[in-house]
Amino acid sequence: GDTVLDACANGITSLVLAGGLFPRCPRGQALPHDLQGRLVCNEMVKSKASRLQQTMHTLLPWRLFDVNATAGHAPRVVFTSVDMATTSNAAERLGPYDKILLGPPCTEDKEMLRGSAPGGLSKWSAATAKVNAERQLKWLHNSLWLLREGGVVLYFTRALSVEEGDGVIQR
């Protein structure tokens, strides 16, 4: 029964994590009495957080969200909307975590190169990459603070710049 934080939940990652945590929970059936674990889905942007909740409620068994449906009277899937760069937030109160999936915001320069990002390459700058790298480092440090001893953080980024990827890990 791991406690898992999807620190930058986007729907797809949360659904995959829920499937791994709760494989014996088909829709329309009672939850197993020995069900363990908790998934905390965090999306910093309120509008995206709302869509995330709607998607998860549509695709997962409702009992995973029900306080009274599980032993210990705590929902198995919980939503937060906090900036992981801050401390003393809802994500911290729900921890510590055995596993954290962390894909912090980045410049998404791959989309810029393809022309699918708003503004394209005209929006990219070395200063933006540096600011994002600083934010990512803060998120990574805070995630390590939320981790249970022996836990694992899986850090990933969609940025092509070394500064926002390997550079954050090296620091």
mmCIF file with all atom_site columns, C-alpha atoms in Angstrom:
data_model
loop_
_atom_site.group_PDB
_atom_site.id
_atom_site.type_symbol
_atom_site.label_atom_id
_atom_site.label_alt_id
_atom_site.label_comp_id
_atom_site.label_asym_id
_atom_site.label_entity_id
_atom_site.label_seq_id
_atom_site.pdbx_PDB_ins_code
_atom_site.Cartn_x
_atom_site.Cartn_y
_atom_site.Cartn_z
_atom_site.occupancy
_atom_site.B_iso_or_equiv
_atom_site.pdbx_formal_charge
_atom_site.auth_seq_id
_atom_site.auth_comp_id
_atom_site.auth_asym_id
_atom_site.auth_atom_id
_atom_site.pdbx_PDB_model_num
ATOM 1   C CA . GLY A 1 1   ? 0.000   0.000  0.000   1.00 0.00 ? 1   GLY A CA 1
ATOM 2   C CA . ASP A 1 2   ? 2.210   2.815  -1.241  1.00 0.00 ? 2   ASP A CA 1
ATOM 3   C CA . THR A 1 3   ? 1.389   6.479  -0.856  1.00 0.00 ? 3   THR A CA 1
ATOM 4   C CA . VAL A 1 4   ? 2.142   8.054  -4.223  1.00 0.00 ? 4   VAL A CA 1
ATOM 5   C CA . LEU A 1 5   ? 2.271   11.702 -5.253  1.00 0.00 ? 5   LEU A CA 1
ATOM 6   C CA . ASP A 1 6   ? 1.719   12.670 -8.873  1.00 0.00 ? 6   ASP A CA 1
ATOM 7   C CA . ALA A 1 7   ? 3.238   16.113 -8.315  1.00 0.00 ? 7   ALA A CA 1
ATOM 8   C CA . CYS A 1 8   ? 2.393   17.476 -11.784 1.00 0.00 ? 8   CYS A CA 1
ATOM 9   C CA . ALA A 1 9   ? -0.690  15.444 -12.600 1.00 0.00 ? 9   ALA A CA 1
ATOM 10  C CA . ASN A 1 10  ? -1.961  15.676 -16.147 1.00 0.00 ? 10  ASN A CA 1
ATOM 11  C CA . GLY A 1 11  ? -4.633  13.004 -16.195 1.00 0.00 ? 11  GLY A CA 1
ATOM 12  C CA . ILE A 1 12  ? -2.747  10.369 -18.134 1.00 0.00 ? 12  ILE A CA 1
ATOM 13  C CA . THR A 1 13  ? -0.034  9.975  -15.505 1.00 0.00 ? 13  THR A CA 1
ATOM 14  C CA . SER A 1 14  ? -2.631  9.863  -12.723 1.00 0.00 ? 14  SER A CA 1
ATOM 15  C CA . LEU A 1 15  ? -4.711  7.222  -14.512 1.00 0.00 ? 15  LEU A CA 1
ATOM 16  C CA . VAL A 1 16  ? -1.652  5.038  -15.102 1.00 0.00 ? 16  VAL A CA 1
ATOM 17  C CA . LEU A 1 17  ? -0.600  5.391  -11.452 1.00 0.00 ? 17  LEU A CA 1
ATOM 18  C CA . ALA A 1 18  ? -4.147  4.597  -10.255 1.00 0.00 ? 18  ALA A CA 1
ATOM 19  C CA . GLY A 1 19  ? -4.191  1.482  -12.435 1.00 0.00 ? 19  GLY A CA 1
ATOM 20  C CA . GLY A 1 20  ? -0.945  0.327  -10.845 1.00 0.00 ? 20  GLY A CA 1
ATOM 21  C CA . LEU A 1 21  ? -2.016  1.131  -7.293  1.00 0.00 ? 21  LEU A CA 1
ATOM 22  C CA . PHE A 1 22  ? -5.578  -0.200 -7.510  1.00 0.00 ? 22  PHE A CA 1
ATOM 23  C CA . PRO A 1 23  ? -5.587  -3.006 -10.109 1.00 0.00 ? 23  PRO A CA 1
ATOM 24  C CA . ARG A 1 24  ? -8.321  -4.970 -8.322  1.00 0.00 ? 24  ARG A CA 1
ATOM 25  C CA . CYS A 1 25  ? -10.883 -2.164 -8.399  1.00 0.00 ? 25  CYS A CA 1
ATOM 26  C CA . PRO A 1 26  ? -13.149 -2.567 -11.417 1.00 0.00 ? 26  PRO A CA 1
ATOM 27  C CA . ARG A 1 27  ? -15.849 0.042  -11.942 1.00 0.00 ? 27  ARG A CA 1
ATOM 28  C CA . GLY A 1 28  ? -19.221 -0.873 -10.463 1.00 0.00 ? 28  GLY A CA 1
ATOM 29  C CA . GLN A 1 29  ? -17.892 -3.293 -7.848  1.00 0.00 ? 29  GLN A CA 1
ATOM 30  C CA . ALA A 1 30  ? -17.138 -2.924 -4.153  1.00 0.00 ? 30  ALA A CA 1
ATOM 31  C CA . LEU A 1 31  ? -13.554 -2.161 -3.210  1.00 0.00 ? 31  LEU A CA 1
ATOM 32  C CA . PRO A 1 32  ? -11.539 -5.013 -1.722  1.00 0.00 ? 32  PRO A CA 1
ATOM 33  C CA . HIS A 1 33  ? -11.539 -4.853 2.097   1.00 0.00 ? 33  HIS A CA 1
ATOM 34  C CA . ASP A 1 34  ? -7.754  -5.108 2.191   1.00 0.00 ? 34  ASP A CA 1
ATOM 35  C CA . LEU A 1 35  ? -7.222  -2.223 -0.228  1.00 0.00 ? 35  LEU A CA 1
ATOM 36  C CA . GLN A 1 36  ? -4.184  -0.173 0.712   1.00 0.00 ? 36  GLN A CA 1
ATOM 37  C CA . GLY A 1 37  ? -2.429  2.844  -0.719  1.00 0.00 ? 37  GLY A CA 1
ATOM 38  C CA . ARG A 1 38  ? -3.248  6.402  -1.649  1.00 0.00 ? 38  ARG A CA 1
ATOM 39  C CA . LEU A 1 39  ? -2.748  8.456  -4.784  1.00 0.00 ? 39  LEU A CA 1
ATOM 40  C CA . VAL A 1 40  ? -2.401  12.215 -4.404  1.00 0.00 ? 40  VAL A CA 1
ATOM 41  C CA . CYS A 1 41  ? -2.896  14.021 -7.718  1.00 0.00 ? 41  CYS A CA 1
ATOM 42  C CA . ASN A 1 42  ? -1.555  17.570 -7.743  1.00 0.00 ? 42  ASN A CA 1
ATOM 43  C CA . GLU A 1 43  ? -2.169  20.127 -10.472 1.00 0.00 ? 43  GLU A CA 1
ATOM 44  C CA . MET A 1 44  ? -1.068  23.673 -9.717  1.00 0.00 ? 44  MET A CA 1
ATOM 45  C CA . VAL A 1 45  ? -3.384  25.425 -12.217 1.00 0.00 ? 45  VAL A CA 1
ATOM 46  C CA . LYS A 1 46  ? -6.928  25.479 -10.802 1.00 0.00 ? 46  LYS A CA 1
ATOM 47  C CA . SER A 1 47  ? -8.704  25.131 -14.176 1.00 0.00 ? 47  SER A CA 1
ATOM 48  C CA . LYS A 1 48  ? -6.553  22.124 -15.088 1.00 0.00 ? 48  LYS A CA 1
ATOM 49  C CA . ALA A 1 49  ? -7.074  20.675 -11.597 1.00 0.00 ? 49  ALA A CA 1
ATOM 50  C CA . SER A 1 50  ? -10.829 20.840 -12.117 1.00 0.00 ? 50  SER A CA 1
ATOM 51  C CA . ARG A 1 51  ? -10.575 19.004 -15.464 1.00 0.00 ? 51  ARG A CA 1
ATOM 52  C CA . LEU A 1 52  ? -8.281  16.436 -13.861 1.00 0.00 ? 52  LEU A CA 1
ATOM 53  C CA . GLN A 1 53  ? -10.846 15.719 -11.150 1.00 0.00 ? 53  GLN A CA 1
ATOM 54  C CA . GLN A 1 54  ? -13.650 15.379 -13.698 1.00 0.00 ? 54  GLN A CA 1
ATOM 55  C CA . THR A 1 55  ? -11.598 12.971 -15.813 1.00 0.00 ? 55  THR A CA 1
ATOM 56  C CA . MET A 1 56  ? -10.561 10.832 -12.861 1.00 0.00 ? 56  MET A CA 1
ATOM 57  C CA . HIS A 1 57  ? -14.121 10.698 -11.486 1.00 0.00 ? 57  HIS A CA 1
ATOM 58  C CA . THR A 1 58  ? -15.390 9.655  -14.911 1.00 0.00 ? 58  THR A CA 1
ATOM 59  C CA . LEU A 1 59  ? -12.868 6.858  -15.481 1.00 0.00 ? 59  LEU A CA 1
ATOM 60  C CA . LEU A 1 60  ? -12.199 5.407  -12.024 1.00 0.00 ? 60  LEU A CA 1
ATOM 61  C CA . PRO A 1 61  ? -14.546 3.689  -9.546  1.00 0.00 ? 61  PRO A CA 1
ATOM 62  C CA . TRP A 1 62  ? -16.325 6.314  -7.430  1.00 0.00 ? 62  TRP A CA 1
ATOM 63  C CA . ARG A 1 63  ? -15.529 4.423  -4.250  1.00 0.00 ? 63  ARG A CA 1
ATOM 64  C CA . LEU A 1 64  ? -11.850 5.341  -4.606  1.00 0.00 ? 64  LEU A CA 1
ATOM 65  C CA . PHE A 1 65  ? -12.901 8.942  -3.879  1.00 0.00 ? 65  PHE A CA 1
ATOM 66  C CA . ASP A 1 66  ? -15.439 8.152  -1.137  1.00 0.00 ? 66  ASP A CA 1
ATOM 67  C CA . VAL A 1 67  ? -14.378 8.787  2.464   1.00 0.00 ? 67  VAL A CA 1
ATOM 68  C CA . ASN A 1 68  ? -16.750 6.113  3.802   1.00 0.00 ? 68  ASN A CA 1
ATOM 69  C CA . ALA A 1 69  ? -16.047 3.375  1.243   1.00 0.00 ? 69  ALA A CA 1
ATOM 70  C CA . THR A 1 70  ? -12.579 2.398  2.442   1.00 0.00 ? 70  THR A CA 1
ATOM 71  C CA . ALA A 1 71  ? -11.133 1.052  5.655   1.00 0.00 ? 71  ALA A CA 1
ATOM 72  C CA . GLY A 1 72  ? -9.669  3.865  7.706   1.00 0.00 ? 72  GLY A CA 1
ATOM 73  C CA . HIS A 1 73  ? -12.269 6.251  6.250   1.00 0.00 ? 73  HIS A CA 1
ATOM 74  C CA . ALA A 1 74  ? -9.904  8.059  3.920   1.00 0.00 ? 74  ALA A CA 1
ATOM 75  C CA . PRO A 1 75  ? -10.323 8.326  0.167   1.00 0.00 ? 75  PRO A CA 1
ATOM 76  C CA . ARG A 1 76  ? -7.771  6.408  -1.893  1.00 0.00 ? 76  ARG A CA 1
ATOM 77  C CA . VAL A 1 77  ? -7.514  9.141  -4.544  1.00 0.00 ? 77  VAL A CA 1
ATOM 78  C CA . VAL A 1 78  ? -7.069  12.731 -3.370  1.00 0.00 ? 78  VAL A CA 1
ATOM 79  C CA . PHE A 1 79  ? -6.628  15.977 -5.299  1.00 0.00 ? 79  PHE A CA 1
ATOM 80  C CA . THR A 1 80  ? -4.535  19.015 -4.429  1.00 0.00 ? 80  THR A CA 1
ATOM 81  C CA . SER A 1 81  ? -3.758  22.210 -6.283  1.00 0.00 ? 81  SER A CA 1
ATOM 82  C CA . VAL A 1 82  ? -0.524  23.563 -4.851  1.00 0.00 ? 82  VAL A CA 1
ATOM 83  C CA . ASP A 1 83  ? 2.718   25.010 -6.151  1.00 0.00 ? 83  ASP A CA 1
ATOM 84  C CA . MET A 1 84  ? 5.345   22.401 -5.314  1.00 0.00 ? 84  MET A CA 1
ATOM 85  C CA . ALA A 1 85  ? 7.866   25.218 -4.858  1.00 0.00 ? 85  ALA A CA 1
ATOM 86  C CA . THR A 1 86  ? 6.154   26.162 -1.599  1.00 0.00 ? 86  THR A CA 1
ATOM 87  C CA . THR A 1 87  ? 6.376   24.334 1.693   1.00 0.00 ? 87  THR A CA 1
ATOM 88  C CA . SER A 1 88  ? 3.658   23.713 4.284   1.00 0.00 ? 88  SER A CA 1
ATOM 89  C CA . ASN A 1 89  ? 1.025   22.916 1.692   1.00 0.00 ? 89  ASN A CA 1
ATOM 90  C CA . ALA A 1 90  ? -1.678  20.270 1.244   1.00 0.00 ? 90  ALA A CA 1
ATOM 91  C CA . ALA A 1 91  ? 0.742   17.896 -0.492  1.00 0.00 ? 91  ALA A CA 1
ATOM 92  C CA . GLU A 1 92  ? 2.987   18.016 2.561   1.00 0.00 ? 92  GLU A CA 1
ATOM 93  C CA . ARG A 1 93  ? 0.095   17.337 4.953   1.00 0.00 ? 93  ARG A CA 1
ATOM 94  C CA . LEU A 1 94  ? -0.857  14.207 2.983   1.00 0.00 ? 94  LEU A CA 1
ATOM 95  C CA . GLY A 1 95  ? 2.716   12.816 2.991   1.00 0.00 ? 95  GLY A CA 1
ATOM 96  C CA . PRO A 1 96  ? 5.204   11.374 3.481   1.00 0.00 ? 96  PRO A CA 1
ATOM 97  C CA . TYR A 1 97  ? 5.285   9.523  0.157   1.00 0.00 ? 97  TYR A CA 1
ATOM 98  C CA . ASP A 1 98  ? 6.788   6.233  -0.903  1.00 0.00 ? 98  ASP A CA 1
ATOM 99  C CA . LYS A 1 99  ? 6.945   7.336  -4.531  1.00 0.00 ? 99  LYS A CA 1
ATOM 100 C CA . ILE A 1 100 ? 6.780   10.718 -6.243  1.00 0.00 ? 100 ILE A CA 1
ATOM 101 C CA . LEU A 1 101 ? 6.368   11.312 -9.963  1.00 0.00 ? 101 LEU A CA 1
ATOM 102 C CA . LEU A 1 102 ? 7.749   14.772 -10.737 1.00 0.00 ? 102 LEU A CA 1
ATOM 103 C CA . GLY A 1 103 ? 7.543   16.317 -14.199 1.00 0.00 ? 103 GLY A CA 1
ATOM 104 C CA . PRO A 1 104 ? 7.767   20.036 -13.397 1.00 0.00 ? 104 PRO A CA 1
ATOM 105 C CA . PRO A 1 105 ? 6.864   22.813 -15.840 1.00 0.00 ? 105 PRO A CA 1
ATOM 106 C CA . CYS A 1 106 ? 9.517   23.464 -18.467 1.00 0.00 ? 106 CYS A CA 1
ATOM 107 C CA . THR A 1 107 ? 10.051  25.468 -21.648 1.00 0.00 ? 107 THR A CA 1
ATOM 108 C CA . GLU A 1 108 ? 8.722   22.650 -23.842 1.00 0.00 ? 108 GLU A CA 1
ATOM 109 C CA . ASP A 1 109 ? 11.274  23.636 -26.451 1.00 0.00 ? 109 ASP A CA 1
ATOM 110 C CA . LYS A 1 110 ? 10.543  20.489 -28.434 1.00 0.00 ? 110 LYS A CA 1
ATOM 111 C CA . GLU A 1 111 ? 7.045   21.832 -29.162 1.00 0.00 ? 111 GLU A CA 1
ATOM 112 C CA . MET A 1 112 ? 8.558   25.219 -29.987 1.00 0.00 ? 112 MET A CA 1
ATOM 113 C CA . LEU A 1 113 ? 10.868  23.616 -32.562 1.00 0.00 ? 113 LEU A CA 1
ATOM 114 C CA . ARG A 1 114 ? 7.924   21.818 -34.134 1.00 0.00 ? 114 ARG A CA 1
ATOM 115 C CA . GLY A 1 115 ? 5.904   25.028 -34.169 1.00 0.00 ? 115 GLY A CA 1
ATOM 116 C CA . SER A 1 116 ? 3.113   23.583 -32.025 1.00 0.00 ? 116 SER A CA 1
ATOM 117 C CA . ALA A 1 117 ? 3.781   25.795 -28.969 1.00 0.00 ? 117 ALA A CA 1
ATOM 118 C CA . PRO A 1 118 ? 2.113   29.235 -28.836 1.00 0.00 ? 118 PRO A CA 1
ATOM 119 C CA . GLY A 1 119 ? 4.606   31.814 -30.093 1.00 0.00 ? 119 GLY A CA 1
ATOM 120 C CA . GLY A 1 120 ? 7.017   29.126 -31.340 1.00 0.00 ? 120 GLY A CA 1
ATOM 121 C CA . LEU A 1 121 ? 10.742  29.737 -31.033 1.00 0.00 ? 121 LEU A CA 1
ATOM 122 C CA . SER A 1 122 ? 10.160  33.467 -30.611 1.00 0.00 ? 122 SER A CA 1
ATOM 123 C CA . LYS A 1 123 ? 9.140   32.765 -27.001 1.00 0.00 ? 123 LYS A CA 1
ATOM 124 C CA . TRP A 1 124 ? 12.297  30.811 -26.136 1.00 0.00 ? 124 TRP A CA 1
ATOM 125 C CA . SER A 1 125 ? 15.198  32.471 -24.351 1.00 0.00 ? 125 SER A CA 1
ATOM 126 C CA . ALA A 1 126 ? 18.151  31.369 -22.263 1.00 0.00 ? 126 ALA A CA 1
ATOM 127 C CA . ALA A 1 127 ? 16.704  33.431 -19.405 1.00 0.00 ? 127 ALA A CA 1
ATOM 128 C CA . THR A 1 128 ? 13.445  31.450 -19.541 1.00 0.00 ? 128 THR A CA 1
ATOM 129 C CA . ALA A 1 129 ? 15.347  28.166 -19.406 1.00 0.00 ? 129 ALA A CA 1
ATOM 130 C CA . LYS A 1 130 ? 17.343  29.444 -16.420 1.00 0.00 ? 130 LYS A CA 1
ATOM 131 C CA . VAL A 1 131 ? 14.204  30.553 -14.539 1.00 0.00 ? 131 VAL A CA 1
ATOM 132 C CA . ASN A 1 132 ? 12.535  27.206 -15.243 1.00 0.00 ? 132 ASN A CA 1
ATOM 133 C CA . ALA A 1 133 ? 15.638  25.314 -14.102 1.00 0.00 ? 133 ALA A CA 1
ATOM 134 C CA . GLU A 1 134 ? 15.621  27.219 -10.801 1.00 0.00 ? 134 GLU A CA 1
ATOM 135 C CA . ARG A 1 135 ? 11.926  26.424 -10.310 1.00 0.00 ? 135 ARG A CA 1
ATOM 136 C CA . GLN A 1 136 ? 12.515  22.768 -11.186 1.00 0.00 ? 136 GLN A CA 1
ATOM 137 C CA . LEU A 1 137 ? 15.353  22.553 -8.680  1.00 0.00 ? 137 LEU A CA 1
ATOM 138 C CA . LYS A 1 138 ? 13.118  23.979 -5.963  1.00 0.00 ? 138 LYS A CA 1
ATOM 139 C CA . TRP A 1 139 ? 10.386  21.460 -6.846  1.00 0.00 ? 139 TRP A CA 1
ATOM 140 C CA . LEU A 1 140 ? 12.885  18.615 -6.761  1.00 0.00 ? 140 LEU A CA 1
ATOM 141 C CA . HIS A 1 141 ? 14.269  19.687 -3.364  1.00 0.00 ? 141 HIS A CA 1
ATOM 142 C CA . ASN A 1 142 ? 10.767  19.971 -1.931  1.00 0.00 ? 142 ASN A CA 1
ATOM 143 C CA . SER A 1 143 ? 9.842   16.572 -3.365  1.00 0.00 ? 143 SER A CA 1
ATOM 144 C CA . LEU A 1 144 ? 12.834  14.986 -1.669  1.00 0.00 ? 144 LEU A CA 1
ATOM 145 C CA . TRP A 1 145 ? 11.662  16.572 1.585   1.00 0.00 ? 145 TRP A CA 1
ATOM 146 C CA . LEU A 1 146 ? 8.218   14.925 1.143   1.00 0.00 ? 146 LEU A CA 1
ATOM 147 C CA . LEU A 1 147 ? 9.711   11.491 0.503   1.00 0.00 ? 147 LEU A CA 1
ATOM 148 C CA . ARG A 1 148 ? 9.598   8.713  3.065   1.00 0.00 ? 148 ARG A CA 1
ATOM 149 C CA . GLU A 1 149 ? 13.011  7.236  3.907   1.00 0.00 ? 149 GLU A CA 1
ATOM 150 C CA . GLY A 1 150 ? 13.829  4.670  1.236   1.00 0.00 ? 150 GLY A CA 1
ATOM 151 C CA . GLY A 1 151 ? 11.335  6.226  -1.180  1.00 0.00 ? 151 GLY A CA 1
ATOM 152 C CA . VAL A 1 152 ? 11.826  7.057  -4.850  1.00 0.00 ? 152 VAL A CA 1
ATOM 153 C CA . VAL A 1 153 ? 11.412  10.234 -6.889  1.00 0.00 ? 153 VAL A CA 1
ATOM 154 C CA . LEU A 1 154 ? 11.052  9.821  -10.641 1.00 0.00 ? 154 LEU A CA 1
ATOM 155 C CA . TYR A 1 155 ? 12.015  13.164 -12.179 1.00 0.00 ? 155 TYR A CA 1
ATOM 156 C CA . PHE A 1 156 ? 11.430  13.889 -15.852 1.00 0.00 ? 156 PHE A CA 1
ATOM 157 C CA . THR A 1 157 ? 11.173  16.884 -18.118 1.00 0.00 ? 157 THR A CA 1
ATOM 158 C CA . ARG A 1 158 ? 10.105  17.509 -21.702 1.00 0.00 ? 158 ARG A CA 1
ATOM 159 C CA . ALA A 1 159 ? 12.723  20.222 -22.161 1.00 0.00 ? 159 ALA A CA 1
ATOM 160 C CA . LEU A 1 160 ? 15.576  19.670 -24.582 1.00 0.00 ? 160 LEU A CA 1
ATOM 161 C CA . SER A 1 161 ? 17.959  22.032 -22.824 1.00 0.00 ? 161 SER A CA 1
ATOM 162 C CA . VAL A 1 162 ? 20.562  20.429 -20.587 1.00 0.00 ? 162 VAL A CA 1
ATOM 163 C CA . GLU A 1 163 ? 20.016  23.197 -18.031 1.00 0.00 ? 163 GLU A CA 1
ATOM 164 C CA . GLU A 1 164 ? 16.411  22.083 -17.444 1.00 0.00 ? 164 GLU A CA 1
ATOM 165 C CA . GLY A 1 165 ? 17.071  18.352 -17.538 1.00 0.00 ? 165 GLY A CA 1
ATOM 166 C CA . ASP A 1 166 ? 20.364  16.849 -16.470 1.00 0.00 ? 166 ASP A CA 1
ATOM 167 C CA . GLY A 1 167 ? 21.552  20.230 -15.171 1.00 0.00 ? 167 GLY A CA 1
ATOM 168 C CA . VAL A 1 168 ? 18.876  20.183 -12.456 1.00 0.00 ? 168 VAL A CA 1
ATOM 169 C CA . ILE A 1 169 ? 19.870  16.672 -11.377 1.00 0.00 ? 169 ILE A CA 1
ATOM 170 C CA . GLN A 1 170 ? 23.575  17.524 -11.350 1.00 0.00 ? 170 GLN A CA 1
ATOM 171 C CA . ARG A 1 171 ? 22.977  20.488 -9.059  1.00 0.00 ? 171 ARG A CA 1
#
